[in-house]
CSV table of N, CA and C in Angstrom, one decimal:
chain,number,residue,atom,x,y,z
A,29,MET,N,25.3,-56.7,-0.8
A,29,MET,CA,25.2,-56.0,0.0
A,29,MET,C,26.5,-55.0,0.6
A,30,PRO,N,27.4,-55.6,0.3
A,30,PRO,CA,28.7,-55.1,0.5
A,30,PRO,C,29.2,-53.6,0.0
A,31,HIS,N,28.8,-53.3,-1.1
A,31,HIS,CA,28.9,-52.2,-2.0
A,31,HIS,C,28.0,-51.2,-1.0
A,32,ALA,N,27.3,-51.2,-0.2
A,32,ALA,CA,25.9,-50.1,0.5
A,32,ALA,C,26.5,-50.4,1.8
A,33,ILE,N,27.2,-51.4,2.1
A,33,ILE,CA,28.4,-51.1,3.2
A,33,ILE,C,29.1,-49.9,3.2
A,34,ASP,N,30.1,-50.3,1.8
A,34,ASP,CA,30.9,-49.6,2.1
A,34,ASP,C,30.4,-48.0,1.6
A,35,LEU,N,29.4,-47.8,1.0
A,35,LEU,CA,28.6,-46.5,0.2
A,35,LEU,C,28.3,-45.3,1.6
A,36,THR,N,27.9,-46.0,2.5
A,36,THR,CA,27.0,-45.4,3.5
A,36,THR,C,28.0,-45.9,4.9
A,37,GLY,N,28.7,-46.8,5.7
A,37,GLY,CA,29.4,-47.0,6.9
A,37,GLY,C,28.0,-47.4,7.4
A,38,TYR,N,26.7,-48.0,6.8
A,38,TYR,CA,26.0,-48.8,8.0
A,38,TYR,C,27.1,-49.9,8.1
A,39,GLY,N,26.0,-51.2,9.0
A,39,GLY,CA,26.1,-52.2,9.2
A,39,GLY,C,25.2,-53.2,8.6
A,40,SER,N,25.6,-54.2,8.4
A,40,SER,CA,24.3,-55.3,7.2
A,40,SER,C,23.2,-55.2,8.4
A,41,THR,N,23.4,-55.7,9.3
A,41,THR,CA,22.3,-55.6,9.6
A,41,THR,C,21.3,-54.4,10.2
A,42,TYR,N,21.6,-52.7,9.8
A,42,TYR,CA,20.8,-51.8,10.3
A,42,TYR,C,20.4,-51.5,8.2
A,43,LEU,N,21.1,-51.8,7.6
A,43,LEU,CA,20.4,-52.3,6.1
A,43,LEU,C,19.5,-53.4,5.8
A,44,THR,N,20.0,-53.9,6.4
A,44,THR,CA,18.8,-55.5,6.6
A,44,THR,C,17.8,-55.1,7.1
A,45,LYS,N,17.3,-54.1,8.1
A,45,LYS,CA,16.9,-53.2,8.5
A,45,LYS,C,15.8,-52.4,8.2
A,46,LEU,N,16.3,-51.4,6.9
A,46,LEU,CA,15.9,-50.5,6.4
A,46,LEU,C,15.5,-51.0,4.9
A,47,ALA,N,15.7,-51.9,4.5
A,47,ALA,CA,15.1,-53.4,3.8
A,47,ALA,C,13.6,-53.7,4.0
A,48,GLN,N,14.0,-54.7,5.3
A,48,GLN,CA,13.0,-55.3,6.0
A,48,GLN,C,12.0,-54.6,5.8
A,49,GLU,N,11.8,-53.1,6.8
A,49,GLU,CA,10.9,-52.8,7.1
A,49,GLU,C,10.7,-51.4,5.7
A,50,SER,N,10.8,-51.6,4.8
A,50,SER,CA,10.6,-50.5,3.5
A,50,SER,C,11.0,-49.5,3.7
A,51,ILE,N,12.1,-49.2,4.5
A,51,ILE,CA,12.3,-47.8,4.5
A,51,ILE,C,12.8,-47.0,4.0
A,52,VAL,N,14.0,-47.8,3.0
A,52,VAL,CA,14.4,-47.5,1.4
A,52,VAL,C,14.4,-49.1,1.0
A,53,PRO,N,13.4,-48.2,0.0
A,53,PRO,CA,13.1,-49.7,-1.2
A,53,PRO,C,14.5,-50.5,-1.7
A,54,ALA,N,14.2,-51.6,-1.4
A,54,ALA,CA,15.5,-52.6,-2.2
A,54,ALA,C,14.6,-53.8,-2.5
A,55,ARG,N,15.8,-54.8,-3.2
A,55,ARG,CA,14.8,-56.0,-3.8
A,55,ARG,C,16.0,-57.2,-3.2
A,56,GLN,N,15.5,-58.0,-3.0
A,56,GLN,CA,16.3,-59.4,-2.0
A,56,GLN,C,16.3,-60.5,-3.1
A,57,ILE,N,17.3,-61.0,-3.5
A,57,ILE,CA,18.3,-61.6,-4.7
A,57,ILE,C,18.4,-62.8,-4.5
A,58,ASN,N,17.9,-63.8,-4.4
A,58,ASN,CA,19.1,-65.5,-3.5
A,58,ASN,C,20.1,-64.8,-2.0
A,59,GLY,N,18.8,-63.9,-1.5
A,59,GLY,CA,19.4,-64.1,0.7
A,59,GLY,C,19.8,-62.5,-0.2
A,60,VAL,N,20.3,-61.4,-0.9
A,60,VAL,CA,21.0,-60.9,-0.9
A,60,VAL,C,20.0,-59.6,-1.3
A,61,TRP,N,20.1,-58.7,-0.5
A,61,TRP,CA,19.7,-57.4,-0.4
A,61,TRP,C,20.0,-56.4,-1.3
A,62,TYR,N,19.7,-55.7,-2.5
A,62,TYR,CA,20.5,-54.6,-3.2
A,62,TYR,C,19.3,-53.5,-3.8
A,63,PHE,N,20.3,-52.4,-3.0
A,63,PHE,CA,19.5,-50.9,-3.0
A,63,PHE,C,19.8,-50.6,-4.3
A,64,GLU,N,18.7,-49.3,-4.5
A,64,GLU,CA,18.9,-48.3,-5.7
A,64,GLU,C,19.9,-47.1,-4.9
A,65,THR,N,21.0,-47.4,-5.5
A,65,THR,CA,22.2,-46.3,-4.9
A,65,THR,C,21.8,-45.0,-4.6
A,66,SER,N,21.0,-44.5,-5.7
A,66,SER,CA,20.5,-43.0,-5.4
A,66,SER,C,20.3,-42.8,-4.7
A,67,ILE,N,18.6,-43.7,-4.4
A,67,ILE,CA,18.0,-43.7,-3.4
A,67,ILE,C,18.8,-43.8,-1.7
A,68,LEU,N,19.5,-45.0,-1.8
A,68,LEU,CA,19.8,-45.2,-0.5
A,68,LEU,C,21.0,-43.7,0.1
A,69,LEU,N,21.5,-43.2,-0.9
A,69,LEU,CA,22.7,-42.2,-0.1
A,69,LEU,C,22.1,-40.9,-0.2
A,70,ALA,N,20.7,-41.2,-0.6
A,70,ALA,CA,20.2,-39.4,-0.8
A,70,ALA,C,19.2,-40.2,1.2
A,71,HIS,N,19.3,-40.6,1.6
A,71,HIS,CA,18.5,-41.3,2.6
A,71,HIS,C,19.8,-41.1,3.7
A,72,VAL,N,20.8,-41.7,3.4
A,72,VAL,CA,21.7,-41.3,4.1
A,72,VAL,C,22.5,-39.8,4.2
A,73,GLN,N,21.8,-38.9,2.9
A,73,GLN,CA,22.3,-37.7,3.3
A,73,GLN,C,21.0,-36.9,3.6
A,74,GLY,N,20.3,-37.5,4.8
A,74,GLY,CA,18.9,-36.1,4.8
A,74,GLY,C,17.9,-36.3,4.3
A,75,TRP,N,17.5,-37.0,3.0
A,75,TRP,CA,15.7,-37.6,2.8
A,75,TRP,C,15.7,-38.5,3.1
A,76,VAL,N,14.2,-38.5,3.4
A,76,VAL,CA,13.3,-39.7,3.9
A,76,VAL,C,12.2,-40.3,2.7
A,77,THR,N,12.1,-41.1,3.0
A,77,THR,CA,10.5,-41.7,1.7
A,77,THR,C,9.8,-41.4,2.3
A,78,THR,N,8.0,-41.3,1.5
A,78,THR,CA,6.8,-41.0,2.1
A,78,THR,C,6.8,-42.1,3.2
A,79,ARG,N,7.6,-42.8,3.5
A,79,ARG,CA,6.7,-43.4,4.0
A,79,ARG,C,7.5,-43.3,5.5
A,80,GLU,N,8.6,-43.1,5.8
A,80,GLU,CA,9.3,-42.3,6.7
A,80,GLU,C,8.0,-41.0,7.1
A,81,ALA,N,8.6,-40.0,5.8
A,81,ALA,CA,8.0,-38.8,5.9
A,81,ALA,C,6.2,-38.9,7.2
A,82,SER,N,5.9,-39.9,6.5
A,82,SER,CA,4.2,-40.1,6.9
A,82,SER,C,4.4,-40.6,8.6
A,83,GLU,N,5.9,-40.7,9.0
A,83,GLU,CA,5.5,-41.3,10.1
A,83,GLU,C,6.2,-40.9,11.3
A,84,LEU,N,6.8,-40.0,10.4
A,84,LEU,CA,7.5,-38.1,10.9
A,84,LEU,C,6.1,-37.0,11.5
A,85,THR,N,4.9,-37.1,10.9
A,85,THR,CA,4.0,-36.4,11.2
A,85,THR,C,2.7,-36.9,11.1
A,86,ASP,N,2.0,-36.5,11.0
A,86,ASP,CA,0.2,-36.9,11.1
A,86,ASP,C,0.0,-36.9,9.7
A,87,TYR,N,0.1,-36.9,8.8
A,87,TYR,CA,-0.1,-36.9,7.4
A,87,TYR,C,-0.3,-38.2,6.8
A,88,THR,N,-1.1,-38.9,5.2
A,88,THR,CA,-1.1,-39.6,5.5
A,88,THR,C,0.5,-39.8,4.2
A,89,ILE,N,0.8,-40.4,3.7
A,89,ILE,CA,1.5,-40.8,2.8
A,89,ILE,C,1.4,-40.1,1.2
A,90,GLN,N,-0.6,-40.1,1.4
A,90,GLN,CA,-0.8,-39.7,-0.3
A,90,GLN,C,-0.7,-38.0,0.0
A,91,HIS,N,-0.9,-37.3,1.1
A,91,HIS,CA,-1.0,-36.5,1.2
A,91,HIS,C,0.9,-35.6,1.2
A,92,ILE,N,1.9,-36.6,1.7
A,92,ILE,CA,2.9,-36.1,1.7
A,92,ILE,C,3.0,-36.0,0.0
A,93,ARG,N,2.6,-36.9,-0.8
A,93,ARG,CA,2.8,-36.6,-2.1
A,93,ARG,C,2.6,-35.6,-2.6
A,94,TRP,N,1.5,-35.4,-2.2
A,94,TRP,CA,0.8,-33.6,-2.7
A,94,TRP,C,1.7,-33.0,-2.1
A,95,LEU,N,1.6,-32.8,-0.9
A,95,LEU,CA,2.9,-31.4,-0.5
A,95,LEU,C,4.1,-31.6,-2.0
A,96,ALA,N,4.5,-33.0,-2.0
A,96,ALA,CA,5.7,-32.9,-2.5
A,96,ALA,C,5.2,-32.6,-4.0
A,97,ARG,N,4.1,-32.8,-4.5
A,97,ARG,CA,3.5,-32.1,-5.9
A,97,ARG,C,3.9,-30.6,-6.2
A,98,GLN,N,3.4,-30.3,-4.7
A,98,GLN,CA,2.8,-28.9,-5.2
A,98,GLN,C,3.8,-28.3,-4.8
A,99,GLY,N,5.2,-28.6,-4.2
A,99,GLY,CA,6.0,-27.5,-3.7
A,99,GLY,C,6.0,-27.3,-2.3
A,100,LEU,N,5.5,-27.6,-1.3
A,100,LEU,CA,5.4,-27.6,-0.3
A,100,LEU,C,7.0,-27.5,0.6
A,101,VAL,N,6.8,-28.5,0.3
A,101,VAL,CA,8.2,-29.2,1.0
A,101,VAL,C,9.4,-29.5,-0.5
A,102,ARG,N,10.3,-29.6,0.4
A,102,ARG,CA,11.8,-30.1,-0.8
A,102,ARG,C,11.4,-31.2,-1.2
A,103,ALA,N,11.7,-32.2,-2.3
A,103,ALA,CA,11.7,-33.4,-2.5
A,103,ALA,C,12.2,-33.8,-3.7
A,104,HIS,N,12.1,-34.5,-4.2
A,104,HIS,CA,12.7,-35.0,-5.5
A,104,HIS,C,12.0,-36.7,-5.5
A,105,LYS,N,11.8,-37.0,-7.2
A,105,LYS,CA,11.3,-38.5,-7.2
A,105,LYS,C,12.6,-38.6,-8.3
A,106,ILE,N,12.8,-39.9,-7.4
A,106,ILE,CA,13.5,-40.7,-7.9
A,106,ILE,C,13.7,-42.3,-8.4
A,107,HIS,N,13.5,-42.5,-9.7
A,107,HIS,CA,13.4,-44.1,-10.3
A,107,HIS,C,11.5,-44.1,-9.9
A,108,GLY,N,10.7,-43.3,-9.6
A,108,GLY,CA,9.2,-43.4,-9.3
A,108,GLY,C,9.0,-43.2,-7.5
A,109,GLU,N,10.0,-42.6,-6.4
A,109,GLU,CA,9.8,-43.2,-5.4
A,109,GLU,C,9.7,-41.5,-4.7
A,110,TRP,N,9.0,-41.0,-4.5
A,110,TRP,CA,9.2,-39.4,-4.0
A,110,TRP,C,10.1,-39.3,-2.4
A,111,LEU,N,11.4,-38.7,-3.0
A,111,LEU,CA,12.0,-38.5,-1.9
A,111,LEU,C,12.0,-37.0,-1.1
A,112,ILE,N,11.8,-37.3,0.5
A,112,ILE,CA,11.3,-36.1,1.0
A,112,ILE,C,12.6,-35.7,1.7
A,113,GLN,N,13.1,-34.2,1.9
A,113,GLN,CA,13.9,-33.5,3.0
A,113,GLN,C,14.0,-33.1,3.6
A,114,ARG,N,13.9,-33.9,4.6
A,114,ARG,CA,13.9,-34.0,6.2
A,114,ARG,C,13.3,-32.8,7.1
A,115,ALA,N,14.3,-32.3,7.2
A,115,ALA,CA,14.3,-30.6,7.6
A,115,ALA,C,13.3,-30.3,7.1
A,116,SER,N,13.1,-29.9,5.6
A,116,SER,CA,11.9,-29.2,4.6
A,116,SER,C,10.4,-29.7,5.4
A,117,LEU,N,10.8,-31.0,5.4
A,117,LEU,CA,9.2,-31.2,5.9
A,117,LEU,C,8.8,-31.1,7.7
A,118,LEU,N,10.2,-31.0,8.3
A,118,LEU,CA,9.6,-30.7,9.9
A,118,LEU,C,9.5,-29.5,10.0
A,119,ALA,N,10.2,-29.3,9.1
A,119,ALA,CA,10.2,-27.7,9.4
A,119,ALA,C,9.1,-27.0,8.7
A,120,TYR,N,7.9,-27.5,8.0
A,120,TYR,CA,6.6,-27.0,7.4
A,120,TYR,C,5.5,-27.9,9.0
A,121,CYS,N,6.0,-28.8,8.9
A,121,CYS,CA,5.0,-29.6,9.7
A,121,CYS,C,4.8,-28.6,11.3
A,122,ALA,N,5.8,-28.5,11.4
A,122,ALA,CA,6.3,-27.4,13.3
A,122,ALA,C,5.0,-26.4,12.9
A,123,ARG,N,5.6,-25.6,11.4
A,123,ARG,CA,4.3,-24.4,11.2
A,123,ARG,C,3.3,-24.8,11.7
A,124,ARG,N,3.2,-25.8,11.5
A,124,ARG,CA,1.5,-26.3,11.4
A,124,ARG,C,0.8,-27.0,12.4
A,125,GLY,N,2.0,-27.1,13.4
A,125,GLY,CA,1.4,-28.7,14.7
A,125,GLY,C,1.0,-30.1,14.5
A,126,ARG,N,2.7,-30.2,13.1
A,126,ARG,CA,1.7,-31.7,12.5
A,126,ARG,C,2.7,-32.1,13.3
A,127,LEU,N,3.2,-32.7,13.6
A,127,LEU,CA,4.3,-33.5,13.7
A,127,LEU,C,4.3,-34.8,14.8
A,128,SER,N,5.0,-36.2,14.6
A,128,SER,CA,3.8,-37.0,15.6
A,128,SER,C,5.1,-37.1,16.8
A,129,GLU,N,4.1,-37.7,17.5
A,129,GLU,CA,6.4,-38.4,18.6
A,129,GLU,C,7.5,-38.3,18.6
A,130,ALA,N,7.9,-38.7,17.2
A,130,ALA,CA,8.6,-38.9,16.6
A,130,ALA,C,9.2,-37.8,15.5
A,131,GLY,N,8.6,-37.5,15.1
A,131,GLY,CA,9.0,-35.6,14.4
A,131,GLY,C,9.5,-34.9,15.1
A,132,HIS,N,9.0,-35.0,16.7
A,132,HIS,CA,9.5,-34.3,17.9
A,132,HIS,C,10.5,-33.8,18.1
A,133,ARG,N,11.0,-35.8,18.4
A,133,ARG,CA,12.7,-36.1,18.7
A,133,ARG,C,13.4,-35.9,17.9
A,134,VAL,N,13.2,-36.3,16.2
A,134,VAL,CA,14.0,-35.8,15.7
A,134,VAL,C,14.0,-34.4,15.3
A,135,ALA,N,13.3,-33.8,15.2
A,135,ALA,CA,13.3,-31.8,15.3
A,135,ALA,C,14.0,-31.5,16.4
A,136,GLN,N,14.2,-32.4,18.0
A,136,GLN,CA,15.2,-32.3,19.1
A,136,GLN,C,16.7,-32.4,18.7
A,137,ASP,N,16.7,-33.4,17.9
A,137,ASP,CA,17.8,-34.1,17.8
A,137,ASP,C,18.7,-33.0,16.9
A,138,ILE,N,18.1,-32.6,16.0
A,138,ILE,CA,18.3,-31.8,14.7
A,138,ILE,C,18.3,-30.4,15.1
A,139,SER,N,18.5,-29.8,16.4
A,139,SER,CA,18.0,-28.7,16.3
A,139,SER,C,19.0,-28.3,17.8
A,140,GLY,N,19.4,-29.5,18.3
A,140,GLY,CA,20.0,-29.8,19.9
A,140,GLY,C,19.1,-29.7,21.0
A,141,ASP,N,18.0,-28.9,20.7
A,141,ASP,CA,17.1,-28.4,21.9
A,141,ASP,C,16.7,-30.2,22.4
A,142,LYS,N,16.8,-30.7,23.8
A,142,LYS,CA,16.5,-31.2,24.6
A,142,LYS,C,15.4,-31.4,25.3
A,143,GLY,N,14.9,-29.7,25.5
A,143,GLY,CA,13.7,-29.5,26.5
A,143,GLY,C,12.7,-29.5,25.8
């Protein structure tokens, strides 16, 4: 995990939470969490896993994957994991009125609109 801390600037507690809650795929070996560097960096740079994308919207993980495959949201597949660009997903869902409460909060944070 020291490499992940240096790479992201995140603390070990937050990185552990990301791993334990499967927000960012990781493996634990002998009590140490190991992250795929490209996926962890993508998370830091505004890309989310399908699980996170599902929590931000009213869509299932399967539908998020479909959106990615159809090119309806900006996405990349890295080591078998779809990563969705958060801003692209929020824009797509806002046009369709499909943001969850969490999605609305994130969209407000991004736009700076607190109202």
